């Protein structure tokens, strides 16, 4: 399920995303709801139910009807934008550079990876149309600030920022899909692999001879965390090794005359 950001009213959406800090409440009865409370409830519901959540479910989380939410947030489209940007607020806005840019980028990527794993529904918000919220900007600004210290020109850095973003998002997507597969199909990973691998080897016993390079790749490895399922270990290994190679490439670009 792919969701495109920015489908609500442009002015209302941007005003909600960029609204200033909450002012001190005035004397008198407190308002029953707030935009922030609705956004927090929406995130909690999406973490449990995924992007197919309804405004009714968010209202129930707050002990209200869906209609009560529309005074604060026009609809689900605007709420998704706000929820996405709020999750980005969980990430640091700056990173120390005392040890150089490479550890800082590694930490940025790890923080981003963990955010995606906490909120896998965020991965369903397409990058084709950005949310254009302040925290979304701040996340990219933090990465750009790290990479600016390499001395590479802006045109080259633009592509590097995009490559790192795409890499981290793609790696996290595998984790999210692996964790959701059992519930969506009713079949645990172990059952799926054992059932199909047994049949595959029965029908094609010479599989290792036909694909010797793949056989080497699959056997010359140790799980990073034996407590994790196969695909999660695979995704974690790909994330760490892939990020290392990507950063090696950036170092090579920095070292060019």
JSON list of C-alpha atoms in Angstrom, two decimals:
[
{"chain": "A", "resi": 1, "resn": "UNK", "atom": "CA", "xyz": [0.00, 0.00, 0.00]},
{"chain": "A", "resi": 2, "resn": "UNK", "atom": "CA", "xyz": [1.56, 3.26, -1.16]},
{"chain": "A", "resi": 3, "resn": "UNK", "atom": "CA", "xyz": [0.31, 6.55, 0.26]},
{"chain": "A", "resi": 4, "resn": "UNK", "atom": "CA", "xyz": [1.12, 9.86, -1.40]},
{"chain": "A", "resi": 5, "resn": "UNK", "atom": "CA", "xyz": [1.70, 12.85, 0.85]},
{"chain": "A", "resi": 6, "resn": "UNK", "atom": "CA", "xyz": [0.20, 16.25, 0.27]},
{"chain": "A", "resi": 7, "resn": "UNK", "atom": "CA", "xyz": [-3.26, 15.14, -0.85]},
{"chain": "A", "resi": 8, "resn": "UNK", "atom": "CA", "xyz": [-5.12, 17.48, 1.48]},
{"chain": "A", "resi": 9, "resn": "UNK", "atom": "CA", "xyz": [-5.77, 21.17, 1.07]},
{"chain": "A", "resi": 10, "resn": "UNK", "atom": "CA", "xyz": [-2.32, 22.75, 0.44]},
{"chain": "A", "resi": 11, "resn": "UNK", "atom": "CA", "xyz": [-2.75, 25.81, 2.63]},
{"chain": "A", "resi": 12, "resn": "UNK", "atom": "CA", "xyz": [-4.34, 23.99, 5.54]},
{"chain": "A", "resi": 13, "resn": "UNK", "atom": "CA", "xyz": [-1.78, 21.19, 5.40]},
{"chain": "A", "resi": 14, "resn": "UNK", "atom": "CA", "xyz": [1.24, 23.50, 5.34]},
{"chain": "A", "resi": 15, "resn": "UNK", "atom": "CA", "xyz": [-0.23, 25.67, 8.08]},
{"chain": "A", "resi": 16, "resn": "UNK", "atom": "CA", "xyz": [-0.69, 22.62, 10.30]},
{"chain": "A", "resi": 17, "resn": "UNK", "atom": "CA", "xyz": [2.81, 21.30, 9.56]},
{"chain": "A", "resi": 18, "resn": "UNK", "atom": "CA", "xyz": [4.50, 24.62, 10.23]},
{"chain": "A", "resi": 19, "resn": "UNK", "atom": "CA", "xyz": [2.36, 25.82, 13.09]},
{"chain": "A", "resi": 20, "resn": "UNK", "atom": "CA", "xyz": [4.37, 27.53, 15.81]},
{"chain": "A", "resi": 21, "resn": "UNK", "atom": "CA", "xyz": [5.04, 26.19, 19.29]},
{"chain": "A", "resi": 22, "resn": "UNK", "atom": "CA", "xyz": [2.00, 25.67, 21.48]},
{"chain": "A", "resi": 23, "resn": "UNK", "atom": "CA", "xyz": [1.33, 28.73, 23.60]},
{"chain": "A", "resi": 24, "resn": "UNK", "atom": "CA", "xyz": [0.54, 28.65, 27.29]},
{"chain": "A", "resi": 25, "resn": "UNK", "atom": "CA", "xyz": [-3.17, 27.90, 27.81]},
{"chain": "A", "resi": 26, "resn": "UNK", "atom": "CA", "xyz": [-5.36, 30.79, 28.76]},
{"chain": "A", "resi": 27, "resn": "UNK", "atom": "CA", "xyz": [-7.45, 30.74, 31.94]},
{"chain": "A", "resi": 28, "resn": "UNK", "atom": "CA", "xyz": [-10.66, 28.80, 31.59]},
{"chain": "A", "resi": 29, "resn": "UNK", "atom": "CA", "xyz": [-11.66, 25.27, 30.64]},
{"chain": "A", "resi": 30, "resn": "UNK", "atom": "CA", "xyz": [-9.05, 23.31, 28.73]},
{"chain": "A", "resi": 31, "resn": "UNK", "atom": "CA", "xyz": [-9.88, 22.32, 25.15]},
{"chain": "A", "resi": 32, "resn": "UNK", "atom": "CA", "xyz": [-10.94, 18.72, 24.84]},
{"chain": "A", "resi": 33, "resn": "UNK", "atom": "CA", "xyz": [-8.52, 17.91, 22.05]},
{"chain": "A", "resi": 34, "resn": "UNK", "atom": "CA", "xyz": [-5.49, 19.30, 20.26]},
{"chain": "A", "resi": 35, "resn": "UNK", "atom": "CA", "xyz": [-3.71, 18.70, 16.98]},
{"chain": "A", "resi": 36, "resn": "UNK", "atom": "CA", "xyz": [-0.73, 17.24, 18.85]},
{"chain": "A", "resi": 37, "resn": "UNK", "atom": "CA", "xyz": [-2.91, 14.78, 20.78]},
{"chain": "A", "resi": 38, "resn": "UNK", "atom": "CA", "xyz": [-4.58, 13.63, 17.56]},
{"chain": "A", "resi": 39, "resn": "UNK", "atom": "CA", "xyz": [-1.21, 13.21, 15.80]},
{"chain": "A", "resi": 40, "resn": "UNK", "atom": "CA", "xyz": [0.20, 11.19, 18.71]},
{"chain": "A", "resi": 41, "resn": "UNK", "atom": "CA", "xyz": [-2.89, 8.98, 18.74]},
{"chain": "A", "resi": 42, "resn": "UNK", "atom": "CA", "xyz": [-2.65, 8.53, 14.98]},
{"chain": "A", "resi": 43, "resn": "UNK", "atom": "CA", "xyz": [0.97, 7.38, 15.26]},
{"chain": "A", "resi": 44, "resn": "UNK", "atom": "CA", "xyz": [0.09, 4.91, 18.02]},
{"chain": "A", "resi": 45, "resn": "UNK", "atom": "CA", "xyz": [-2.77, 3.45, 15.96]},
{"chain": "A", "resi": 46, "resn": "UNK", "atom": "CA", "xyz": [-0.66, 3.24, 12.78]},
{"chain": "A", "resi": 47, "resn": "UNK", "atom": "CA", "xyz": [2.14, 1.50, 14.70]},
{"chain": "A", "resi": 48, "resn": "UNK", "atom": "CA", "xyz": [-0.41, -1.18, 15.62]},
{"chain": "A", "resi": 49, "resn": "UNK", "atom": "CA", "xyz": [-2.63, -1.34, 12.53]},
{"chain": "A", "resi": 50, "resn": "UNK", "atom": "CA", "xyz": [-0.53, 0.00, 9.69]},
{"chain": "A", "resi": 51, "resn": "UNK", "atom": "CA", "xyz": [-1.53, 2.60, 7.14]},
{"chain": "A", "resi": 52, "resn": "UNK", "atom": "CA", "xyz": [-5.02, 1.14, 6.74]},
{"chain": "A", "resi": 53, "resn": "UNK", "atom": "CA", "xyz": [-6.09, 2.79, 10.01]},
{"chain": "A", "resi": 54, "resn": "UNK", "atom": "CA", "xyz": [-9.22, 4.94, 10.09]},
{"chain": "A", "resi": 55, "resn": "UNK", "atom": "CA", "xyz": [-10.06, 8.27, 11.65]},
{"chain": "A", "resi": 56, "resn": "UNK", "atom": "CA", "xyz": [-12.62, 6.37, 13.69]},
{"chain": "A", "resi": 57, "resn": "UNK", "atom": "CA", "xyz": [-9.84, 4.26, 15.23]},
{"chain": "A", "resi": 58, "resn": "UNK", "atom": "CA", "xyz": [-7.87, 7.39, 16.10]},
{"chain": "A", "resi": 59, "resn": "UNK", "atom": "CA", "xyz": [-10.97, 8.91, 17.67]},
{"chain": "A", "resi": 60, "resn": "UNK", "atom": "CA", "xyz": [-11.60, 5.78, 19.72]},
{"chain": "A", "resi": 61, "resn": "UNK", "atom": "CA", "xyz": [-8.03, 5.92, 20.96]},
{"chain": "A", "resi": 62, "resn": "UNK", "atom": "CA", "xyz": [-8.84, 9.37, 22.35]},
{"chain": "A", "resi": 63, "resn": "UNK", "atom": "CA", "xyz": [-12.27, 8.41, 23.59]},
{"chain": "A", "resi": 64, "resn": "UNK", "atom": "CA", "xyz": [-13.94, 10.57, 20.92]},
{"chain": "A", "resi": 65, "resn": "UNK", "atom": "CA", "xyz": [-15.82, 10.14, 17.69]},
{"chain": "A", "resi": 66, "resn": "UNK", "atom": "CA", "xyz": [-14.16, 10.63, 14.31]},
{"chain": "A", "resi": 67, "resn": "UNK", "atom": "CA", "xyz": [-16.28, 13.73, 13.77]},
{"chain": "A", "resi": 68, "resn": "UNK", "atom": "CA", "xyz": [-14.72, 15.35, 16.84]},
{"chain": "A", "resi": 69, "resn": "UNK", "atom": "CA", "xyz": [-11.29, 15.21, 15.17]},
{"chain": "A", "resi": 70, "resn": "UNK", "atom": "CA", "xyz": [-12.26, 17.19, 12.09]},
{"chain": "A", "resi": 71, "resn": "UNK", "atom": "CA", "xyz": [-12.36, 20.46, 13.99]},
{"chain": "A", "resi": 72, "resn": "UNK", "atom": "CA", "xyz": [-8.58, 20.14, 14.42]},
{"chain": "A", "resi": 73, "resn": "UNK", "atom": "CA", "xyz": [-7.47, 18.08, 11.40]},
{"chain": "A", "resi": 74, "resn": "UNK", "atom": "CA", "xyz": [-9.47, 18.23, 8.13]},
{"chain": "A", "resi": 75, "resn": "UNK", "atom": "CA", "xyz": [-9.05, 14.54, 7.30]},
{"chain": "A", "resi": 76, "resn": "UNK", "atom": "CA", "xyz": [-6.82, 11.49, 7.10]},
{"chain": "A", "resi": 77, "resn": "UNK", "atom": "CA", "xyz": [-4.70, 12.92, 4.29]},
{"chain": "A", "resi": 78, "resn": "UNK", "atom": "CA", "xyz": [-3.60, 15.86, 6.40]},
{"chain": "A", "resi": 79, "resn": "UNK", "atom": "CA", "xyz": [-3.22, 13.63, 9.47]},
{"chain": "A", "resi": 80, "resn": "UNK", "atom": "CA", "xyz": [-0.84, 11.29, 7.64]},
{"chain": "A", "resi": 81, "resn": "UNK", "atom": "CA", "xyz": [1.36, 14.25, 6.68]},
{"chain": "A", "resi": 82, "resn": "UNK", "atom": "CA", "xyz": [1.44, 15.40, 10.30]},
{"chain": "A", "resi": 83, "resn": "UNK", "atom": "CA", "xyz": [2.15, 11.90, 11.60]},
{"chain": "A", "resi": 84, "resn": "UNK", "atom": "CA", "xyz": [5.01, 11.40, 9.16]},
{"chain": "A", "resi": 85, "resn": "UNK", "atom": "CA", "xyz": [6.63, 14.69, 10.08]},
{"chain": "A", "resi": 86, "resn": "UNK", "atom": "CA", "xyz": [6.18, 14.00, 13.81]},
{"chain": "A", "resi": 87, "resn": "UNK", "atom": "CA", "xyz": [8.10, 10.71, 13.53]},
{"chain": "A", "resi": 88, "resn": "UNK", "atom": "CA", "xyz": [10.95, 12.62, 11.90]},
{"chain": "A", "resi": 89, "resn": "UNK", "atom": "CA", "xyz": [11.05, 14.79, 15.04]},
{"chain": "A", "resi": 90, "resn": "UNK", "atom": "CA", "xyz": [12.37, 11.73, 16.92]},
{"chain": "A", "resi": 91, "resn": "UNK", "atom": "CA", "xyz": [15.68, 12.06, 15.07]},
{"chain": "A", "resi": 92, "resn": "UNK", "atom": "CA", "xyz": [18.59, 14.32, 16.07]},
{"chain": "A", "resi": 93, "resn": "UNK", "atom": "CA", "xyz": [18.95, 17.59, 14.19]},
{"chain": "A", "resi": 94, "resn": "UNK", "atom": "CA", "xyz": [22.76, 17.67, 14.40]},
{"chain": "A", "resi": 95, "resn": "UNK", "atom": "CA", "xyz": [25.68, 15.28, 14.83]},
{"chain": "A", "resi": 96, "resn": "UNK", "atom": "CA", "xyz": [29.11, 15.78, 16.36]},
{"chain": "A", "resi": 97, "resn": "UNK", "atom": "CA", "xyz": [31.99, 15.87, 13.89]},
{"chain": "A", "resi": 98, "resn": "UNK", "atom": "CA", "xyz": [34.92, 15.53, 16.30]},
{"chain": "A", "resi": 99, "resn": "UNK", "atom": "CA", "xyz": [35.66, 12.03, 14.95]},
{"chain": "A", "resi": 100, "resn": "UNK", "atom": "CA", "xyz": [35.03, 12.98, 11.33]},
{"chain": "A", "resi": 101, "resn": "UNK", "atom": "CA", "xyz": [32.14, 12.73, 8.93]},
{"chain": "A", "resi": 102, "resn": "UNK", "atom": "CA", "xyz": [32.09, 8.95, 8.54]},
{"chain": "A", "resi": 103, "resn": "UNK", "atom": "CA", "xyz": [31.06, 8.03, 12.13]},
{"chain": "A", "resi": 104, "resn": "UNK", "atom": "CA", "xyz": [28.49, 10.82, 11.99]},
{"chain": "A", "resi": 105, "resn": "UNK", "atom": "CA", "xyz": [26.92, 9.50, 8.77]},
{"chain": "A", "resi": 106, "resn": "UNK", "atom": "CA", "xyz": [26.94, 5.98, 10.21]},
{"chain": "A", "resi": 107, "resn": "UNK", "atom": "CA", "xyz": [25.07, 7.22, 13.28]},
{"chain": "A", "resi": 108, "resn": "UNK", "atom": "CA", "xyz": [22.60, 9.18, 11.14]},
{"chain": "A", "resi": 109, "resn": "UNK", "atom": "CA", "xyz": [21.88, 6.08, 9.06]},
{"chain": "A", "resi": 110, "resn": "UNK", "atom": "CA", "xyz": [21.45, 3.93, 12.19]},
{"chain": "A", "resi": 111, "resn": "UNK", "atom": "CA", "xyz": [19.07, 6.45, 13.73]},
{"chain": "A", "resi": 112, "resn": "UNK", "atom": "CA", "xyz": [17.04, 6.58, 10.52]},
{"chain": "A", "resi": 113, "resn": "UNK", "atom": "CA", "xyz": [16.97, 2.78, 10.28]},
{"chain": "A", "resi": 114, "resn": "UNK", "atom": "CA", "xyz": [15.71, 2.48, 13.86]},
{"chain": "A", "resi": 115, "resn": "UNK", "atom": "CA", "xyz": [13.01, 5.09, 13.26]},
{"chain": "A", "resi": 116, "resn": "UNK", "atom": "CA", "xyz": [11.74, 3.16, 10.26]},
{"chain": "A", "resi": 117, "resn": "UNK", "atom": "CA", "xyz": [11.71, -0.06, 12.30]},
{"chain": "A", "resi": 118, "resn": "UNK", "atom": "CA", "xyz": [9.74, 1.64, 15.10]},
{"chain": "A", "resi": 119, "resn": "UNK", "atom": "CA", "xyz": [7.22, 3.05, 12.64]},
{"chain": "A", "resi": 120, "resn": "UNK", "atom": "CA", "xyz": [7.15, 0.73, 9.60]},
{"chain": "A", "resi": 121, "resn": "UNK", "atom": "CA", "xyz": [4.05, 2.45, 8.17]},
{"chain": "A", "resi": 122, "resn": "UNK", "atom": "CA", "xyz": [6.28, 5.46, 7.42]},
{"chain": "A", "resi": 123, "resn": "UNK", "atom": "CA", "xyz": [7.84, 3.39, 4.63]},
{"chain": "A", "resi": 124, "resn": "UNK", "atom": "CA", "xyz": [4.47, 3.36, 2.86]},
{"chain": "A", "resi": 125, "resn": "UNK", "atom": "CA", "xyz": [4.53, 7.14, 2.49]},
{"chain": "A", "resi": 126, "resn": "UNK", "atom": "CA", "xyz": [5.94, 7.61, -1.00]},
{"chain": "A", "resi": 127, "resn": "UNK", "atom": "CA", "xyz": [9.04, 9.71, -1.48]},
{"chain": "A", "resi": 128, "resn": "UNK", "atom": "CA", "xyz": [7.71, 10.85, -4.86]},
{"chain": "A", "resi": 129, "resn": "UNK", "atom": "CA", "xyz": [5.96, 13.75, -3.11]},
{"chain": "A", "resi": 130, "resn": "UNK", "atom": "CA", "xyz": [7.57, 14.93, 0.11]},
{"chain": "A", "resi": 131, "resn": "UNK", "atom": "CA", "xyz": [5.52, 16.01, 3.10]},
{"chain": "A", "resi": 132, "resn": "UNK", "atom": "CA", "xyz": [7.35, 19.37, 3.19]},
{"chain": "A", "resi": 133, "resn": "UNK", "atom": "CA", "xyz": [7.26, 19.52, 6.97]},
{"chain": "A", "resi": 134, "resn": "UNK", "atom": "CA", "xyz": [9.88, 21.13, 9.23]},
{"chain": "A", "resi": 135, "resn": "UNK", "atom": "CA", "xyz": [11.14, 17.89, 10.75]},
{"chain": "A", "resi": 136, "resn": "UNK", "atom": "CA", "xyz": [11.42, 16.20, 7.36]},
{"chain": "A", "resi": 137, "resn": "UNK", "atom": "CA", "xyz": [13.60, 19.11, 6.25]},
{"chain": "A", "resi": 138, "resn": "UNK", "atom": "CA", "xyz": [15.63, 18.93, 9.49]},
{"chain": "A", "resi": 139, "resn": "UNK", "atom": "CA", "xyz": [16.51, 15.26, 8.98]},
{"chain": "A", "resi": 140, "resn": "UNK", "atom": "CA", "xyz": [17.95, 15.92, 5.51]},
{"chain": "A", "resi": 141, "resn": "UNK", "atom": "CA", "xyz": [19.61, 19.11, 6.74]},
{"chain": "A", "resi": 142, "resn": "UNK", "atom": "CA", "xyz": [21.42, 17.11, 9.43]},
{"chain": "A", "resi": 143, "resn": "UNK", "atom": "CA", "xyz": [22.80, 14.66, 6.87]},
{"chain": "A", "resi": 144, "resn": "UNK", "atom": "CA", "xyz": [23.76, 17.45, 4.46]},
{"chain": "A", "resi": 145, "resn": "UNK", "atom": "CA", "xyz": [25.57, 19.30, 7.24]},
{"chain": "A", "resi": 146, "resn": "UNK", "atom": "CA", "xyz": [27.67, 16.22, 7.98]},
{"chain": "A", "resi": 147, "resn": "UNK", "atom": "CA", "xyz": [28.57, 15.67, 4.34]},
{"chain": "A", "resi": 148, "resn": "UNK", "atom": "CA", "xyz": [29.39, 19.32, 3.74]},
{"chain": "A", "resi": 149, "resn": "UNK", "atom": "CA", "xyz": [32.38, 18.79, 6.01]},
{"chain": "A", "resi": 150, "resn": "UNK", "atom": "CA", "xyz": [33.88, 16.48, 3.35]},
{"chain": "A", "resi": 151, "resn": "UNK", "atom": "CA", "xyz": [34.53, 19.47, 1.11]},
{"chain": "A", "resi": 152, "resn": "UNK", "atom": "CA", "xyz": [32.74, 17.89, -1.84]},
{"chain": "A", "resi": 153, "resn": "UNK", "atom": "CA", "xyz": [30.76, 20.30, -4.08]},
{"chain": "A", "resi": 154, "resn": "UNK", "atom": "CA", "xyz": [27.04, 20.71, -3.60]},
{"chain": "A", "resi": 155, "resn": "UNK", "atom": "CA", "xyz": [26.10, 19.09, -6.90]},
{"chain": "A", "resi": 156, "resn": "UNK", "atom": "CA", "xyz": [27.94, 15.90, -5.95]},
{"chain": "A", "resi": 157, "resn": "UNK", "atom": "CA", "xyz": [26.63, 15.96, -2.39]},
{"chain": "A", "resi": 158, "resn": "UNK", "atom": "CA", "xyz": [23.05, 16.12, -3.62]},
{"chain": "A", "resi": 159, "resn": "UNK", "atom": "CA", "xyz": [23.41, 12.72, -5.26]},
{"chain": "A", "resi": 160, "resn": "UNK", "atom": "CA", "xyz": [25.19, 11.30, -2.21]},
{"chain": "A", "resi": 161, "resn": "UNK", "atom": "CA", "xyz": [22.44, 12.46, 0.15]},
{"chain": "A", "resi": 162, "resn": "UNK", "atom": "CA", "xyz": [19.87, 10.82, -2.12]},
{"chain": "A", "resi": 163, "resn": "UNK", "atom": "CA", "xyz": [21.86, 7.58, -2.36]},
{"chain": "A", "resi": 164, "resn": "UNK", "atom": "CA", "xyz": [22.18, 7.27, 1.42]},
{"chain": "A", "resi": 165, "resn": "UNK", "atom": "CA", "xyz": [18.49, 8.02, 1.91]},
{"chain": "A", "resi": 166, "resn": "UNK", "atom": "CA", "xyz": [17.42, 5.44, -0.67]},
{"chain": "A", "resi": 167, "resn": "UNK", "atom": "CA", "xyz": [19.79, 2.83, 0.75]},
{"chain": "A", "resi": 168, "resn": "UNK", "atom": "CA", "xyz": [18.62, 3.17, 4.36]},
{"chain": "A", "resi": 169, "resn": "UNK", "atom": "CA", "xyz": [14.96, 3.23, 3.37]},
{"chain": "A", "resi": 170, "resn": "UNK", "atom": "CA", "xyz": [15.31, 0.17, 1.14]},
{"chain": "A", "resi": 171, "resn": "UNK", "atom": "CA", "xyz": [17.15, -1.80, 3.80]},
{"chain": "A", "resi": 172, "resn": "UNK", "atom": "CA", "xyz": [14.52, -0.96, 6.41]},
{"chain": "A", "resi": 173, "resn": "UNK", "atom": "CA", "xyz": [11.76, -1.94, 3.97]},
{"chain": "A", "resi": 174, "resn": "UNK", "atom": "CA", "xyz": [13.01, -5.52, 4.03]},
{"chain": "A", "resi": 175, "resn": "UNK", "atom": "CA", "xyz": [12.79, -5.63, 7.82]},
{"chain": "A", "resi": 176, "resn": "UNK", "atom": "CA", "xyz": [9.28, -4.16, 7.81]},
{"chain": "A", "resi": 177, "resn": "UNK", "atom": "CA", "xyz": [8.02, -6.61, 5.20]},
{"chain": "A", "resi": 178, "resn": "UNK", "atom": "CA", "xyz": [9.66, -9.60, 6.90]},
{"chain": "A", "resi": 179, "resn": "UNK", "atom": "CA", "xyz": [8.02, -8.75, 10.21]},
{"chain": "A", "resi": 180, "resn": "UNK", "atom": "CA", "xyz": [4.62, -8.25, 8.59]},
{"chain": "A", "resi": 181, "resn": "UNK", "atom": "CA", "xyz": [4.71, -11.36, 6.39]},
{"chain": "A", "resi": 182, "resn": "UNK", "atom": "CA", "xyz": [3.63, -13.84, 9.07]},
{"chain": "A", "resi": 183, "resn": "UNK", "atom": "CA", "xyz": [0.56, -11.90, 10.09]},
{"chain": "A", "resi": 184, "resn": "UNK", "atom": "CA", "xyz": [-0.42, -11.11, 6.50]},
{"chain": "A", "resi": 185, "resn": "UNK", "atom": "CA", "xyz": [-0.07, -14.69, 5.22]},
{"chain": "A", "resi": 186, "resn": "UNK", "atom": "CA", "xyz": [-0.83, -16.73, 8.33]},
{"chain": "A", "resi": 187, "resn": "UNK", "atom": "CA", "xyz": [2.42, -18.65, 7.88]},
{"chain": "A", "resi": 188, "resn": "UNK", "atom": "CA", "xyz": [5.56, -18.13, 9.96]},
{"chain": "A", "resi": 189, "resn": "UNK", "atom": "CA", "xyz": [8.88, -17.54, 8.18]},
{"chain": "A", "resi": 190, "resn": "UNK", "atom": "CA", "xyz": [10.31, -20.87, 9.37]},
{"chain": "A", "resi": 191, "resn": "UNK", "atom": "CA", "xyz": [7.30, -22.80, 8.06]},
{"chain": "A", "resi": 192, "resn": "UNK", "atom": "CA", "xyz": [7.48, -21.00, 4.71]},
{"chain": "A", "resi": 193, "resn": "UNK", "atom": "CA", "xyz": [11.20, -21.63, 4.23]},
{"chain": "A", "resi": 194, "resn": "UNK", "atom": "CA", "xyz": [11.20, -25.26, 5.36]},
{"chain": "A", "resi": 195, "resn": "UNK", "atom": "CA", "xyz": [8.19, -26.18, 3.22]},
{"chain": "A", "resi": 196, "resn": "UNK", "atom": "CA", "xyz": [9.48, -24.61, 0.03]},
{"chain": "A", "resi": 197, "resn": "UNK", "atom": "CA", "xyz": [13.17, -25.36, 0.39]},
{"chain": "A", "resi": 198, "resn": "UNK", "atom": "CA", "xyz": [12.42, -29.04, 0.94]},
{"chain": "A", "resi": 199, "resn": "UNK", "atom": "CA", "xyz": [10.31, -29.20, -2.22]},
{"chain": "A", "resi": 200, "resn": "UNK", "atom": "CA", "xyz": [12.84, -27.17, -4.20]},
{"chain": "A", "resi": 201, "resn": "UNK", "atom": "CA", "xyz": [15.71, -29.51, -3.31]},
{"chain": "A", "resi": 202, "resn": "UNK", "atom": "CA", "xyz": [13.56, -32.53, -4.07]},
{"chain": "A", "resi": 203, "resn": "UNK", "atom": "CA", "xyz": [12.68, -31.23, -7.54]},
{"chain": "A", "resi": 204, "resn": "UNK", "atom": "CA", "xyz": [16.09, -29.68, -8.24]},
{"chain": "A", "resi": 205, "resn": "UNK", "atom": "CA", "xyz": [18.73, -31.61, -6.23]},
{"chain": "A", "resi": 206, "resn": "UNK", "atom": "CA", "xyz": [21.62, -30.07, -8.24]},
{"chain": "A", "resi": 207, "resn": "UNK", "atom": "CA", "xyz": [20.69, -26.50, -7.29]},
{"chain": "A", "resi": 208, "resn": "UNK", "atom": "CA", "xyz": [24.12, -25.79, -5.74]},
{"chain": "A", "resi": 209, "resn": "UNK", "atom": "CA", "xyz": [25.89, -26.95, -8.91]},
{"chain": "A", "resi": 210, "resn": "UNK", "atom": "CA", "xyz": [23.68, -24.88, -11.17]},
{"chain": "A", "resi": 211, "resn": "UNK", "atom": "CA", "xyz": [24.16, -21.73, -9.09]},
{"chain": "A", "resi": 212, "resn": "UNK", "atom": "CA", "xyz": [27.58, -22.18, -7.44]},
{"chain": "A", "resi": 213, "resn": "UNK", "atom": "CA", "xyz": [28.17, -18.49, -6.71]},
{"chain": "A", "resi": 214, "resn": "UNK", "atom": "CA", "xyz": [24.87, -18.20, -4.84]},
{"chain": "A", "resi": 215, "resn": "UNK", "atom": "CA", "xyz": [25.76, -21.35, -2.92]},
{"chain": "A", "resi": 216, "resn": "UNK", "atom": "CA", "xyz": [29.00, -19.72, -1.76]},
{"chain": "A", "resi": 217, "resn": "UNK", "atom": "CA", "xyz": [27.20, -16.55, -0.72]},
{"chain": "A", "resi": 218, "resn": "UNK", "atom": "CA", "xyz": [24.65, -18.46, 1.34]},
{"chain": "A", "resi": 219, "resn": "UNK", "atom": "CA", "xyz": [27.11, -20.75, 3.09]},
{"chain": "A", "resi": 220, "resn": "UNK", "atom": "CA", "xyz": [30.01, -18.38, 3.79]},
{"chain": "A", "resi": 221, "resn": "UNK", "atom": "CA", "xyz": [28.20, -16.43, 6.50]},
{"chain": "A", "resi": 222, "resn": "UNK", "atom": "CA", "xyz": [27.36, -16.31, 10.18]},
{"chain": "A", "resi": 223, "resn": "UNK", "atom": "CA", "xyz": [24.18, -14.75, 11.58]},
{"chain": "A", "resi": 224, "resn": "UNK", "atom": "CA", "xyz": [24.76, -11.38, 13.23]},
{"chain": "A", "resi": 225, "resn": "UNK", "atom": "CA", "xyz": [22.13, -12.15, 15.86]},
{"chain": "A", "resi": 226, "resn": "UNK", "atom": "CA", "xyz": [21.07, -15.83, 16.13]},
{"chain": "A", "resi": 227, "resn": "UNK", "atom": "CA", "xyz": [17.90, -14.79, 17.96]},
{"chain": "A", "resi": 228, "resn": "UNK", "atom": "CA", "xyz": [16.60, -12.98, 14.87]},
{"chain": "A", "resi": 229, "resn": "UNK", "atom": "CA", "xyz": [14.78, -14.66, 11.96]},
{"chain": "A", "resi": 230, "resn": "UNK", "atom": "CA", "xyz": [16.74, -15.39, 8.79]},
{"chain": "A", "resi": 231, "resn": "UNK", "atom": "CA", "xyz": [15.48, -12.43, 6.76]},
{"chain": "A", "resi": 232, "resn": "UNK", "atom": "CA", "xyz": [16.08, -9.95, 9.58]},
{"chain": "A", "resi": 233, "resn": "UNK", "atom": "CA", "xyz": [19.65, -11.21, 9.94]},
{"chain": "A", "resi": 234, "resn": "UNK", "atom": "CA", "xyz": [20.05, -10.93, 6.20]},
{"chain": "A", "resi": 235, "resn": "UNK", "atom": "CA", "xyz": [18.70, -7.37, 6.15]},
{"chain": "A", "resi": 236, "resn": "UNK", "atom": "CA", "xyz": [20.90, -6.34, 9.08]},
{"chain": "A", "resi": 237, "resn": "UNK", "atom": "CA", "xyz": [24.01, -7.79, 7.41]},
{"chain": "A", "resi": 238, "resn": "UNK", "atom": "CA", "xyz": [23.16, -6.07, 4.12]},
{"chain": "A", "resi": 239, "resn": "UNK", "atom": "CA", "xyz": [22.58, -2.78, 5.92]},
{"chain": "A", "resi": 240, "resn": "UNK", "atom": "CA", "xyz": [25.92, -2.82, 7.74]},
{"chain": "A", "resi": 241, "resn": "UNK", "atom": "CA", "xyz": [28.01, -4.07, 4.83]},
{"chain": "A", "resi": 242, "resn": "UNK", "atom": "CA", "xyz": [26.21, -1.98, 2.24]},
{"chain": "A", "resi": 243, "resn": "UNK", "atom": "CA", "xyz": [26.60, 1.18, 4.29]},
{"chain": "A", "resi": 244, "resn": "UNK", "atom": "CA", "xyz": [30.31, 0.47, 4.75]},
{"chain": "A", "resi": 245, "resn": "UNK", "atom": "CA", "xyz": [30.84, 0.09, 1.01]},
{"chain": "A", "resi": 246, "resn": "UNK", "atom": "CA", "xyz": [28.79, 3.21, 0.31]},
{"chain": "A", "resi": 247, "resn": "UNK", "atom": "CA", "xyz": [30.90, 5.24, 2.72]},
{"chain": "A", "resi": 248, "resn": "UNK", "atom": "CA", "xyz": [34.06, 3.77, 1.19]},
{"chain": "A", "resi": 249, "resn": "UNK", "atom": "CA", "xyz": [32.89, 5.19, -2.12]},
{"chain": "A", "resi": 250, "resn": "UNK", "atom": "CA", "xyz": [32.36, 8.62, -0.58]},
{"chain": "A", "resi": 251, "resn": "UNK", "atom": "CA", "xyz": [35.87, 8.48, 0.90]},
{"chain": "A", "resi": 252, "resn": "UNK", "atom": "CA", "xyz": [37.19, 7.69, -2.56]},
{"chain": "A", "resi": 253, "resn": "UNK", "atom": "CA", "xyz": [35.41, 10.75, -3.97]},
{"chain": "A", "resi": 254, "resn": "UNK", "atom": "CA", "xyz": [36.83, 12.92, -1.19]},
{"chain": "A", "resi": 255, "resn": "UNK", "atom": "CA", "xyz": [40.35, 11.65, -1.87]},
{"chain": "A", "resi": 256, "resn": "UNK", "atom": "CA", "xyz": [40.27, 12.56, -5.57]},
{"chain": "A", "resi": 257, "resn": "UNK", "atom": "CA", "xyz": [42.47, 15.55, -6.50]}
]
